[in-house]
Coordinates of C-alpha atoms and ligand atoms in Angstrom, one line a residue:
Chain A
M1 CA 0.0 0.0 0.0
S2 CA 1.2 3.5 -0.7
V3 CA 0.3 7.0 -1.8
L4 CA 1.6 7.8 -5.3
I5 CA 2.1 11.4 -6.5
Y6 CA 2.4 12.1 -10.1
V7 CA 4.7 15.2 -10.1
E8 CA 4.5 17.3 -13.3
S9 CA 7.8 18.6 -14.6
N10 CA 7.9 21.6 -16.8
K11 CA 10.8 22.1 -19.2
G12 CA 12.7 19.7 -17.0
G13 CA 12.1 21.6 -13.7
F14 CA 9.3 21.7 -11.1
K15 CA 6.8 24.4 -10.2
K16 CA 5.4 25.3 -6.9
T17 CA 2.2 23.2 -7.7
A18 CA 4.4 20.2 -7.9
F19 CA 5.9 20.7 -4.4
E20 CA 2.4 21.3 -3.1
A21 CA 1.3 18.0 -4.5
V22 CA 4.2 16.2 -2.8
T23 CA 3.5 17.8 0.5
Y24 CA -0.1 16.8 0.2
G25 CA 0.7 13.3 -0.8
R26 CA 3.1 12.9 2.2
K27 CA 0.6 14.2 4.7
T28 CA -2.1 11.9 3.3
A29 CA 0.4 9.0 3.4
D30 CA 1.2 9.8 7.0
A31 CA -2.5 9.9 7.9
L32 CA -2.9 6.4 6.3
G33 CA 0.4 5.1 7.7
V34 CA 1.8 4.2 4.3
P35 CA 4.8 5.2 2.3
C36 CA 4.7 8.2 -0.1
V37 CA 6.1 7.6 -3.6
A38 CA 6.7 10.4 -6.2
L39 CA 6.6 9.6 -9.9
V40 CA 8.3 11.7 -12.5
L41 CA 7.7 11.1 -16.3
G42 CA 10.3 12.1 -18.8
A43 CA 13.3 14.3 -18.4
A44 CA 13.6 16.2 -15.1
E45 CA 16.7 17.5 -13.3
N46 CA 16.9 17.1 -9.7
A47 CA 14.0 14.7 -9.3
G48 CA 15.6 13.4 -6.1
S49 CA 15.0 16.8 -4.5
L50 CA 11.3 15.8 -4.2
G51 CA 12.4 13.9 -1.2
S52 CA 12.8 17.2 0.6
Y53 CA 9.0 17.8 0.3
G54 CA 8.2 14.4 1.7
A55 CA 8.6 11.7 -1.0
S56 CA 10.2 8.6 0.6
R57 CA 10.9 7.2 -2.9
V58 CA 11.2 8.9 -6.3
L59 CA 10.5 6.9 -9.4
Q60 CA 11.3 8.1 -12.9
V61 CA 10.3 6.8 -16.3
Q62 CA 12.4 7.9 -19.2
D63 CA 11.0 7.1 -22.6
A64 CA 10.9 8.9 -26.0
G65 CA 7.1 8.3 -25.9
L66 CA 6.8 10.6 -22.9
E67 CA 8.5 13.6 -24.5
N68 CA 5.2 15.4 -25.2
F69 CA 2.0 15.2 -23.2
D70 CA -0.6 12.7 -24.4
S71 CA -3.2 12.0 -21.7
Q72 CA -3.8 8.5 -23.0
V73 CA -0.2 7.6 -22.7
Y74 CA 0.5 9.4 -19.5
A75 CA -2.6 7.9 -17.8
N76 CA -1.6 4.4 -18.9
V77 CA 2.0 4.8 -17.5
I78 CA 0.8 6.4 -14.2
A79 CA -1.7 3.5 -13.8
Q80 CA 1.1 1.0 -14.3
A81 CA 3.2 2.8 -11.7
A82 CA 0.3 2.9 -9.3
E83 CA -0.1 -0.9 -9.7
S84 CA 3.5 -1.5 -9.2
V85 CA 3.6 0.4 -5.8
G86 CA 0.2 -0.8 -4.7
A87 CA -1.1 2.8 -4.6
Q88 CA -4.4 3.3 -2.8
V89 CA -4.3 7.0 -3.4
V90 CA -3.0 8.8 -6.4
V91 CA -2.4 12.6 -6.1
L92 CA -2.1 14.9 -9.1
S93 CA -1.9 18.7 -9.5
Q94 CA -5.0 20.4 -10.7
T95 CA -3.3 21.9 -13.7
A96 CA -4.5 21.9 -17.3
N97 CA -2.8 18.5 -17.9
G98 CA -3.6 17.3 -14.5
K99 CA -7.3 17.8 -15.2
A100 CA -6.9 15.8 -18.4
L101 CA -5.4 12.9 -16.5
L102 CA -7.7 12.7 -13.4
G103 CA -10.8 11.4 -15.1
R104 CA -8.8 8.9 -17.3
L105 CA -7.0 7.5 -14.2
A106 CA -10.2 7.2 -12.2
V107 CA -11.7 5.0 -15.0
R108 CA -8.5 3.1 -15.5
L109 CA -8.0 2.3 -11.8
D110 CA -11.7 1.9 -11.1
A111 CA -11.3 4.6 -8.5
G112 CA -13.4 7.4 -6.9
S113 CA -12.0 10.8 -7.8
V114 CA -12.1 14.4 -6.6
S115 CA -11.1 17.2 -8.9
G116 CA -9.6 20.2 -7.3
A117 CA -9.2 19.3 -3.6
I118 CA -8.6 22.4 -1.4
A119 CA -7.7 20.6 1.9
L120 CA -6.1 17.4 3.1
P121 CA -8.4 14.4 3.2
D122 CA -10.3 13.7 6.4
T123 CA -9.4 10.1 7.0
K124 CA -11.3 9.6 10.3
G125 CA -13.9 7.0 9.7
G126 CA -13.8 7.1 5.9
F127 CA -12.1 9.3 3.3
R128 CA -13.6 12.7 2.7
V129 CA -12.2 15.4 0.5
R130 CA -13.2 19.1 0.3
K131 CA -13.5 21.0 -2.9
S132 CA -15.0 24.2 -4.2
V133 CA -18.2 23.9 -6.2
F134 CA -20.7 26.1 -8.0
S135 CA -17.8 28.1 -9.4
G136 CA -16.5 29.3 -6.1
K137 CA -20.0 30.0 -4.6
A138 CA -19.9 27.0 -2.2
F139 CA -17.8 24.0 -0.9
A140 CA -18.6 20.3 -0.9
E141 CA -17.3 17.4 1.0
Y142 CA -16.9 14.3 -1.1
E143 CA -16.9 10.8 0.4
L144 CA -14.8 8.3 -1.5
G145 CA -15.9 4.7 -0.6
T146 CA -13.7 3.0 -3.2
E147 CA -10.6 1.1 -2.4
K148 CA -8.6 3.3 -4.8
K149 CA -8.8 7.1 -5.0
V150 CA -7.5 9.7 -7.3
I151 CA -7.3 13.3 -6.2
S152 CA -6.1 16.5 -7.9
L153 CA -5.0 19.3 -5.7
A154 CA -6.0 22.9 -6.5
G155 CA -3.1 25.3 -6.7
N156 CA -2.2 27.5 -3.7
S157 CA -4.5 25.4 -1.3
I158 CA -1.8 24.1 1.1
P159 CA 1.6 25.5 1.9
V160 CA 4.7 23.7 0.7
E161 CA 6.6 22.1 3.6
Q162 CA 10.1 20.6 4.0
L163 CA 9.2 17.1 5.2
G164 CA 12.4 15.2 4.4
S165 CA 15.6 15.2 2.5
P166 CA 16.7 14.4 -1.1
V167 CA 16.5 10.7 -2.1
A168 CA 18.1 8.7 -4.9
V169 CA 16.0 8.5 -8.0
E170 CA 14.9 4.9 -9.1
A171 CA 14.3 4.2 -12.7
L172 CA 11.0 2.5 -13.3
S173 CA 10.5 0.4 -16.4
V174 CA 7.0 0.2 -17.8
D175 CA 5.4 -0.3 -21.2
V176 CA 4.9 3.1 -22.9
P177 CA 2.3 2.9 -25.6
A178 CA 2.9 4.9 -28.8
P179 CA 1.4 8.4 -28.5
K180 CA -1.5 9.3 -30.8
V181 CA -1.3 13.0 -30.3
R182 CA 1.5 14.8 -32.2
L183 CA 2.8 18.1 -31.0
V184 CA 3.1 20.8 -33.7
E185 CA 4.1 23.7 -31.6
I186 CA 4.0 25.0 -28.0
K187 CA 3.7 28.7 -27.1
R188 CA 4.4 29.6 -23.5
I189 CA 3.5 32.9 -21.9
E190 CA 6.9 34.2 -20.9
G191 CA 7.6 36.4 -17.9
D192 CA 4.8 36.5 -15.4
I193 CA 3.9 33.7 -13.0
P194 CA 0.9 32.1 -14.6
L195 CA -2.4 33.1 -13.1
P196 CA -3.4 29.7 -11.6
E197 CA -0.2 29.7 -9.6
A198 CA 0.0 33.4 -8.7
E199 CA -0.1 34.4 -5.0
L200 CA -0.6 38.1 -5.8
V201 CA -3.0 39.3 -8.6
V202 CA -3.8 42.8 -9.8
S203 CA -6.9 42.8 -12.0
G204 CA -8.5 45.5 -14.2
G205 CA -12.1 46.0 -15.3
R206 CA -14.0 48.2 -17.7
G207 CA -13.3 51.1 -15.3
M208 CA -9.8 51.2 -16.8
K209 CA -11.5 52.8 -19.9
G210 CA -9.2 51.4 -22.5
P211 CA -6.1 49.3 -23.1
E212 CA -3.9 52.3 -23.4
N213 CA -4.3 52.9 -19.6
W214 CA -2.9 49.6 -18.5
G215 CA 0.5 51.0 -17.8
I216 CA -0.6 52.0 -14.3
L217 CA -1.7 48.4 -13.5
E218 CA 1.5 47.0 -15.0
D219 CA 3.5 49.3 -12.7
L220 CA 1.5 48.2 -9.7
G221 CA 1.9 44.5 -10.7
K222 CA 5.7 45.0 -11.2
A223 CA 6.1 46.7 -7.8
L224 CA 4.2 43.9 -6.0
G225 CA 5.5 41.0 -8.1
A226 CA 1.9 40.3 -9.0
T227 CA 0.3 38.7 -12.1
L228 CA -2.3 40.6 -14.1
A229 CA -5.9 39.5 -14.6
C230 CA -9.0 41.2 -16.0
S231 CA -12.8 41.0 -16.1
R232 CA -14.6 39.4 -19.0
P233 CA -15.7 42.5 -21.0
V234 CA -12.0 43.6 -20.9
A235 CA -10.9 40.3 -22.6
D236 CA -13.9 40.3 -24.9
S237 CA -13.0 43.8 -26.2
D238 CA -9.5 42.6 -26.7
W239 CA -8.1 45.2 -24.4
R240 CA -6.2 42.3 -22.7
P241 CA -5.2 38.8 -23.8
H242 CA -7.9 36.1 -23.1
H243 CA -5.8 34.1 -20.6
E244 CA -6.1 37.0 -18.2
H245 CA -9.9 36.7 -18.0
V246 CA -11.1 35.5 -14.6
G247 CA -14.6 34.6 -13.5
Q248 CA -17.2 32.1 -14.0
T249 CA -16.4 31.6 -17.7
G250 CA -12.7 32.4 -17.3
G251 CA -10.0 31.3 -14.9
V252 CA -10.9 30.4 -11.3
I253 CA -8.1 31.5 -9.1
R254 CA -7.3 31.5 -5.4
P255 CA -4.4 33.9 -4.7
N256 CA -3.5 35.3 -1.3
L257 CA -4.2 38.8 -2.6
Y258 CA -6.6 39.9 -5.3
I259 CA -6.7 43.7 -6.1
A260 CA -9.7 44.6 -8.2
V261 CA -9.4 47.9 -10.0
G262 CA -12.4 49.3 -11.8
I263 CA -14.4 46.1 -11.6
S264 CA -18.0 46.2 -10.5
G265 CA -18.0 42.8 -8.9
A266 CA -20.8 41.0 -10.9
I267 CA -21.7 37.6 -9.5
Q268 CA -20.0 35.9 -12.5
H269 CA -16.8 37.8 -11.9
L270 CA -16.8 37.0 -8.1
A271 CA -17.3 33.3 -8.9
G272 CA -13.8 33.2 -10.2
V273 CA -12.0 35.2 -7.4
N274 CA -14.0 34.9 -4.2
N275 CA -11.8 32.2 -2.9
S276 CA -8.9 34.7 -2.8
K277 CA -7.6 35.0 0.8
V278 CA -7.7 38.8 0.8
I279 CA -9.6 41.1 -1.6
V280 CA -8.9 44.8 -2.1
V281 CA -11.3 46.8 -4.2
I282 CA -10.6 50.1 -5.8
N283 CA -13.7 51.7 -7.3
K284 CA -15.1 55.2 -7.5
D285 CA -18.7 53.9 -6.9
P286 CA -19.3 53.3 -3.2
E287 CA -22.3 51.2 -4.2
A288 CA -20.3 48.8 -6.4
P289 CA -21.2 45.2 -5.3
F290 CA -17.6 44.2 -5.1
F291 CA -17.2 46.1 -1.8
K292 CA -19.5 43.5 -0.2
A293 CA -17.0 40.8 -1.1
A294 CA -13.9 42.9 -0.2
D295 CA -11.7 42.9 2.9
Y296 CA -10.2 46.4 2.1
G297 CA -11.8 49.0 0.0
V298 CA -10.8 52.3 -1.5
V299 CA -13.5 54.5 -2.8
G300 CA -11.8 56.8 -5.3
D301 CA -10.7 57.4 -8.9
L302 CA -8.4 54.6 -9.9
F303 CA -6.3 56.9 -12.1
E304 CA -5.2 58.7 -8.9
V305 CA -5.4 55.8 -6.4
V306 CA -3.4 53.2 -8.4
P307 CA -0.2 55.3 -9.0
R308 CA -0.4 56.3 -5.3
L309 CA -0.6 52.7 -4.2
T310 CA 2.3 51.8 -6.5
E311 CA 4.5 54.4 -4.8
A312 CA 3.4 53.2 -1.4
V313 CA 4.4 49.6 -2.3
K314 CA 7.8 50.8 -3.7
K315 CA 8.4 52.7 -0.5
F316 CA 7.5 49.7 1.6
K317 CA 9.7 47.3 -0.5
A318 CA 12.6 49.7 -0.2
S319 CA 12.3 50.0 3.6
Chain B
M1 CA -18.7 13.7 -40.6
K2 CA -20.6 12.5 -37.6
L3 CA -20.2 14.6 -34.4
L4 CA -21.5 14.1 -30.9
V5 CA -21.8 17.0 -28.5
C6 CA -22.4 16.3 -24.8
I7 CA -24.6 18.9 -23.2
S8 CA -25.3 19.4 -19.5
K9 CA -27.7 21.5 -17.5
A10 CA -26.4 23.9 -14.9
P11 CA -27.8 26.6 -12.6
D12 CA -27.9 30.0 -14.2
T13 CA -24.8 32.0 -13.5
T14 CA -26.8 34.5 -11.4
A15 CA -28.5 31.8 -9.3
K16 CA -28.3 32.1 -5.6
I17 CA -26.8 28.9 -4.3
S18 CA -28.4 27.4 -1.2
F19 CA -28.7 24.0 0.5
S20 CA -31.2 22.0 2.5
A21 CA -31.3 22.7 6.3
D22 CA -29.1 19.7 7.0
N23 CA -26.6 20.9 4.2
K24 CA -26.9 17.5 2.5
E25 CA -28.7 18.6 -0.7
F26 CA -28.6 21.4 -3.2
N27 CA -31.7 23.5 -2.9
S28 CA -33.1 23.8 -6.5
A29 CA -36.2 25.7 -5.5
G30 CA -36.4 28.9 -7.6
V31 CA -33.2 28.1 -9.5
Q32 CA -33.3 28.8 -13.2
Y33 CA -31.4 26.3 -15.2
I34 CA -29.4 26.9 -18.4
L35 CA -27.3 24.9 -20.8
N36 CA -23.8 24.8 -19.4
P37 CA -22.1 27.8 -21.2
Y38 CA -19.0 25.9 -22.3
D39 CA -21.2 23.3 -24.0
E40 CA -23.6 25.8 -25.6
W41 CA -21.4 28.6 -26.6
Y42 CA -18.2 26.9 -27.7
S43 CA -18.5 23.1 -28.0
L44 CA -21.9 23.0 -29.8
V45 CA -21.3 26.0 -32.0
R46 CA -17.8 24.8 -33.2
A47 CA -19.3 21.4 -34.1
L48 CA -22.1 23.1 -36.1
E49 CA -19.6 25.3 -37.9
L50 CA -17.5 22.3 -38.9
V51 CA -20.5 20.4 -40.2
E52 CA -21.8 23.4 -42.0
A53 CA -18.5 23.8 -43.8
Q54 CA -17.7 20.1 -44.5
G55 CA -21.1 18.3 -44.3
G56 CA -22.3 15.8 -41.7
T57 CA -24.5 15.7 -38.6
V58 CA -24.3 16.9 -35.0
T59 CA -26.1 14.9 -32.4
V60 CA -26.4 16.2 -28.9
V61 CA -26.6 13.9 -25.9
N62 CA -27.7 14.7 -22.3
V63 CA -27.9 12.4 -19.3
G64 CA -30.9 13.6 -17.3
P65 CA -34.6 13.4 -16.5
A66 CA -37.4 14.4 -18.9
E67 CA -37.5 18.0 -17.5
N68 CA -34.2 18.5 -19.4
D69 CA -36.0 18.2 -22.8
T70 CA -36.6 22.0 -22.9
L71 CA -32.9 22.7 -22.7
I72 CA -32.2 19.9 -25.2
R73 CA -34.7 21.5 -27.6
K74 CA -32.7 24.7 -27.2
A75 CA -29.6 22.9 -28.5
L76 CA -31.6 21.7 -31.4
A77 CA -32.8 25.2 -32.1
I78 CA -29.3 26.4 -32.2
G79 CA -28.7 23.9 -35.0
A80 CA -28.0 20.3 -33.8
N81 CA -29.6 17.7 -36.1
D82 CA -30.9 15.3 -33.5
A83 CA -30.7 14.6 -29.8
V84 CA -30.4 11.7 -27.4
R85 CA -31.4 11.8 -23.7
I86 CA -30.2 9.0 -21.5
D87 CA -33.0 8.8 -18.9
A88 CA -31.3 9.0 -15.5
Q89 CA -30.6 11.5 -12.8
P90 CA -26.8 11.8 -12.8
L91 CA -25.0 12.1 -9.5
S92 CA -21.4 11.8 -10.5
A93 CA -19.1 12.6 -13.5
M94 CA -18.3 8.9 -13.9
F95 CA -22.0 8.0 -14.1
V96 CA -22.4 10.5 -16.9
A97 CA -19.3 9.4 -18.8
K98 CA -20.3 5.7 -18.4
Q99 CA -23.7 6.4 -19.9
I100 CA -22.5 8.4 -22.8
A101 CA -19.7 5.9 -23.5
A102 CA -22.3 3.0 -23.6
Y103 CA -24.4 4.9 -26.1
A104 CA -21.5 6.2 -28.3
K105 CA -19.6 2.9 -28.5
E106 CA -21.9 1.6 -31.2
Q107 CA -22.3 4.8 -33.1
N108 CA -18.9 5.5 -34.8
F109 CA -18.7 9.2 -34.1
D110 CA -15.7 11.0 -35.8
A111 CA -15.3 13.2 -32.7
I112 CA -17.0 13.8 -29.4
F113 CA -17.1 17.3 -27.9
C114 CA -17.6 18.2 -24.2
G115 CA -17.4 21.5 -22.5
K116 CA -14.3 22.4 -20.5
E117 CA -16.2 21.9 -17.3
T118 CA -19.7 22.3 -15.9
I119 CA -20.2 25.5 -13.9
D120 CA -21.8 23.6 -11.0
Y121 CA -19.4 20.9 -9.9
N122 CA -16.4 22.3 -11.9
G123 CA -14.9 18.8 -12.3
A124 CA -13.6 18.8 -15.9
E125 CA -13.9 15.0 -15.5
V126 CA -16.5 13.8 -18.0
G127 CA -14.4 14.4 -21.1
P128 CA -11.3 12.4 -20.0
M129 CA -13.5 9.7 -18.4
L130 CA -15.4 9.3 -21.6
A131 CA -12.1 9.1 -23.6
E132 CA -10.8 6.5 -21.3
Y133 CA -14.0 4.3 -21.5
L134 CA -13.8 4.5 -25.3
D135 CA -10.0 4.2 -25.4
L136 CA -9.7 7.4 -27.5
P137 CA -7.2 10.3 -27.4
F138 CA -8.4 13.3 -25.4
L139 CA -7.6 17.0 -26.0
S140 CA -8.5 19.2 -23.1
F141 CA -9.4 22.9 -23.2
A142 CA -9.5 23.4 -27.0
N143 CA -9.5 27.0 -28.0
H144 CA -9.1 26.4 -31.8
L145 CA -10.0 23.4 -33.9
E146 CA -9.8 22.6 -37.6
F147 CA -10.5 19.4 -39.5
D148 CA -8.4 18.4 -42.4
G149 CA -9.2 15.0 -44.0
G150 CA -9.2 12.4 -41.2
K151 CA -7.1 14.6 -39.0
A152 CA -7.8 17.4 -36.6
K153 CA -5.5 20.3 -35.6
V154 CA -6.3 21.5 -32.1
S155 CA -4.9 24.4 -30.1
R156 CA -5.2 23.7 -26.4
D157 CA -4.8 25.8 -23.3
I158 CA -2.1 24.4 -21.1
G159 CA -2.2 27.0 -18.3
D160 CA 1.0 28.8 -19.0
G161 CA 0.4 29.0 -22.7
T162 CA -1.1 27.1 -25.6
E163 CA 0.0 24.0 -27.5
V164 CA -1.0 23.0 -31.0
V165 CA -1.4 19.3 -31.7
E166 CA -2.6 17.0 -34.4
V167 CA -4.6 13.9 -33.9
E168 CA -6.4 11.3 -36.1
M169 CA -10.1 10.9 -35.7
P170 CA -11.9 9.6 -33.7
F171 CA -11.1 11.5 -30.5
V172 CA -12.7 13.4 -27.6
L173 CA -12.1 17.0 -26.8
S174 CA -13.2 19.6 -24.3
A175 CA -14.1 23.1 -25.4
A176 CA -12.7 26.3 -23.8
K177 CA -13.4 29.9 -24.5
D178 CA -12.5 31.1 -28.0
L179 CA -13.4 27.8 -29.7
A180 CA -16.4 29.6 -31.2
E181 CA -18.8 32.5 -30.6
Q182 CA -22.1 32.1 -28.9
R183 CA -25.2 31.7 -31.2
I184 CA -28.6 32.9 -30.2
P185 CA -31.4 30.6 -31.6
N186 CA -33.7 32.3 -34.1
M187 CA -37.4 31.8 -34.6
M188 CA -36.9 29.4 -37.5
G189 CA -34.5 27.3 -35.5
I190 CA -37.0 27.2 -32.6
M191 CA -39.8 26.1 -34.9
K192 CA -37.6 23.4 -36.6
A193 CA -36.4 22.1 -33.3
K194 CA -39.9 21.0 -32.4
Q195 CA -39.8 18.5 -35.3
K196 CA -36.3 17.2 -34.7
P197 CA -35.8 13.7 -33.3
L198 CA -35.2 13.4 -29.6
Q199 CA -34.5 9.8 -28.7
V200 CA -34.8 8.6 -25.1
V201 CA -32.5 5.8 -24.1
A202 CA -32.5 3.7 -20.9
P203 CA -29.3 4.0 -18.8
V204 CA -26.9 1.1 -18.1
D205 CA -26.2 0.0 -14.6
F206 CA -23.5 1.9 -12.7
Q207 CA -22.7 2.3 -9.1
D208 CA -21.5 5.8 -8.1
K209 CA -18.0 5.9 -6.6
V210 CA -18.2 9.2 -4.9
K211 CA -20.9 11.0 -3.0
V212 CA -21.3 14.5 -1.7
T213 CA -21.9 14.2 2.1
T214 CA -22.2 17.9 3.0
Y215 CA -22.3 21.3 1.3
E216 CA -21.2 24.6 2.9
L217 CA -21.5 28.2 1.9
P218 CA -18.4 30.4 2.3
P219 CA -18.3 32.2 5.7
A220 CA -19.9 35.7 5.4
K221 CA -17.3 38.3 4.8
T222 CA -16.8 40.8 7.7
A223 CA -17.6 44.3 6.7
V224 CA -15.1 45.9 4.3
K225 CA -12.5 48.1 5.9
L226 CA -12.5 51.4 3.9
I227 CA -9.1 53.1 3.5
D228 CA -8.7 56.8 2.8
P229 CA -7.8 57.1 -0.9
E230 CA -5.2 59.7 0.0
N231 CA -3.4 57.3 2.3
M232 CA -2.2 54.3 0.4
D233 CA 0.7 53.8 2.9
E234 CA -2.0 52.7 5.3
L235 CA -3.3 50.1 2.9
V236 CA 0.2 48.7 2.3
R237 CA 0.7 48.7 6.1
L238 CA -2.5 46.7 6.6
L239 CA -1.7 44.3 3.9
H240 CA 1.6 43.6 5.5
E241 CA 0.9 43.7 9.2
E242 CA -2.8 42.7 9.4
A243 CA -3.5 40.6 6.4
K244 CA 0.1 39.4 6.1
V245 CA -0.1 38.9 2.3
I246 CA 2.8 41.1 1.3
Ligands
FAD1 C1 -23.2 33.8 -18.4 C2 -22.3 34.9 -18.0 C3 -21.0 34.6 -17.7 C4 -20.1 35.6 -17.3 N1 -18.8 35.3 -17.0 C5 -18.0 36.3 -16.5 C6 -16.6 36.0 -16.1 O1 -16.2 34.9 -16.2 N2 -15.9 37.1 -15.7 C7 -16.3 38.3 -15.6 O2 -15.5 39.2 -15.2 N3 -17.5 38.6 -16.0 C8 -18.4 37.7 -16.5 N4 -19.6 38.0 -16.9 C9 -20.0 39.4 -17.0 C10 -20.4 40.1 -15.7 O3 -21.8 39.9 -15.5 C11 -20.1 41.6 -15.7 O4 -20.8 42.1 -16.9 C12 -18.6 41.9 -15.8 O5 -17.9 41.2 -14.8 C13 -18.5 43.4 -15.7 O6 -17.1 43.7 -15.9 P1 -16.5 45.0 -15.2 O7 -16.7 44.9 -13.7 O8 -15.1 45.1 -15.7 O9 -17.3 46.2 -15.9 P2 -18.4 47.1 -15.3 O10 -19.5 46.3 -14.7 O11 -18.7 48.1 -16.3 O12 -17.8 47.9 -14.0 C14 -16.7 48.8 -14.2 C15 -16.5 49.4 -12.8 O13 -15.5 50.3 -12.8 C16 -15.8 51.4 -12.0 N5 -15.0 52.6 -12.5 C17 -15.2 53.2 -13.6 N6 -14.3 54.3 -13.8 C18 -13.6 54.3 -12.6 C19 -12.5 55.1 -12.1 N7 -12.0 56.1 -12.9 N8 -12.0 54.8 -10.9 C20 -12.5 53.8 -10.2 N9 -13.5 53.0 -10.6 C21 -14.0 53.2 -11.8 C22 -17.3 51.6 -12.1 O14 -17.7 52.2 -10.9 C23 -17.7 50.1 -12.2 O15 -18.0 49.5 -10.9 C24 -20.5 37.0 -17.3 C25 -21.9 37.3 -17.6 C26 -22.7 36.2 -18.0 C27 -24.1 36.6 -18.4

């Protein structure tokens, strides 16, 4: 018996979401009193470092067929690894590729699954996992009665912890089926921390008046080290790229800090951001619904308030 | 070309979410239901565009009770050729995927479209589960799709960018924003939809593997703390000392 974590590597390295998954897997394994095994597919430097976050073993499969992501191939290989270590729980990260794997693995392993867990499982008298439902408007506790379970962990839900030290990487040999999906090209957004992983987010709405005014938000983002987001009409009008759109029909995020600038706070917008730990709203309309969901509010003209806030942040950082 | 589009019903985006007194069930009283936006706006419309350009049919499938027929007719009004309703009350993603897989297995669809996720349980699980049951490739979060002979070229959202891939038919995909533009059904579409075939199929046996035991609403926010717009040093101080987020 064991807990197996499939740890996504990205361009040969690991992201914070990967370490979160290992910490989550280790704590789940401890609760169940079983070992915690990390699995890495394809090339990755320093896979042994996953021991520091709690993996007692790190397995790696190297195969030309794993060079690019194909959910069918990856799910097949992860399932083989799960069999070989007798995994009763498989943990994934709730990333784009993690989401594509979760359902496949659940079917393959005949397992109960929870997509986007936000807390460690409650293992007292059963196995219950909490997740956000109704697009951020509520939470649900799922009971998994099956022998095997597959869980994907929502980003920024638990802190990364040092729970061990580096271990030697063991090569795992499995059958890798031929991929059916052929990669043509990959375009990564360079620079910023991607929104789903960002701890600090600065977001602009229609109150920004036009794309030419985004400089003040970029300055604030830079001063804070925050990633930029926007409301739907902003993305729909092509003021900002679509990947910045958050809300019910855009990205659902859970940063530590969400600063909403010139956003009214429509229910569909809130759905994507109301799991943020702290919300700051800057809006000239004191009646804007967003103030009801905010921790801190500034009633004022954003064109004056935002540059002032940027200066204050710079002063704070310099002190 | 024979396409299958999976459509689901979800509470309207403005619906107030509430639960039974014991927090064990979703309270549907007074809730307006809509077609899941990802299914209606992107998945269905792109399937229709492809069939309009290259010939073929679009079938929509829903797993649900008879009351869903009104929403299924809406999908027919938007342009789907025919519909199938698998007559059961779904309680988990795997139940839905199992039912659709059982139906689709004998039908030789060239591609099966799902939405990125439903806006109620936000699982994004039905697509990959369906693909696994049918042993087909799965392309998640497609934001662009072209067919070329027996092949498809798909651009998919990978979180920190996009990836363009090619795959042979048949396959399963899930539709994200940008795959198409929403279509509003017109009067003629609504009239025609009434005559289009809507077949009701019995479900296959399946035991759910997960169950929601309790629901909970987020704790009420304490009243907002208003900061003087002239004094942003104070906001920064609070974010650092009180909220501890910077
Ligand atoms: C099915 C459906 C799904 C949707 N999904 C989403 C979604 O995913 N995400 C999303 O964001 N929306 C979504 N919407 C749209 C949503 O209902 C709102 O229309 C949208 O969020 C409004 O965007 P906004 O707040 O930027 O613009 P507005 O509502 O126009 O608000 C602009 C705000 O800026 C303030 N303002 C203006 N000038 C200034 C100034 N100089 N200084 C300070 N403040 C100023 C105004 O007071 C106002 O509150 C959806 C709608 C539907 C029907």
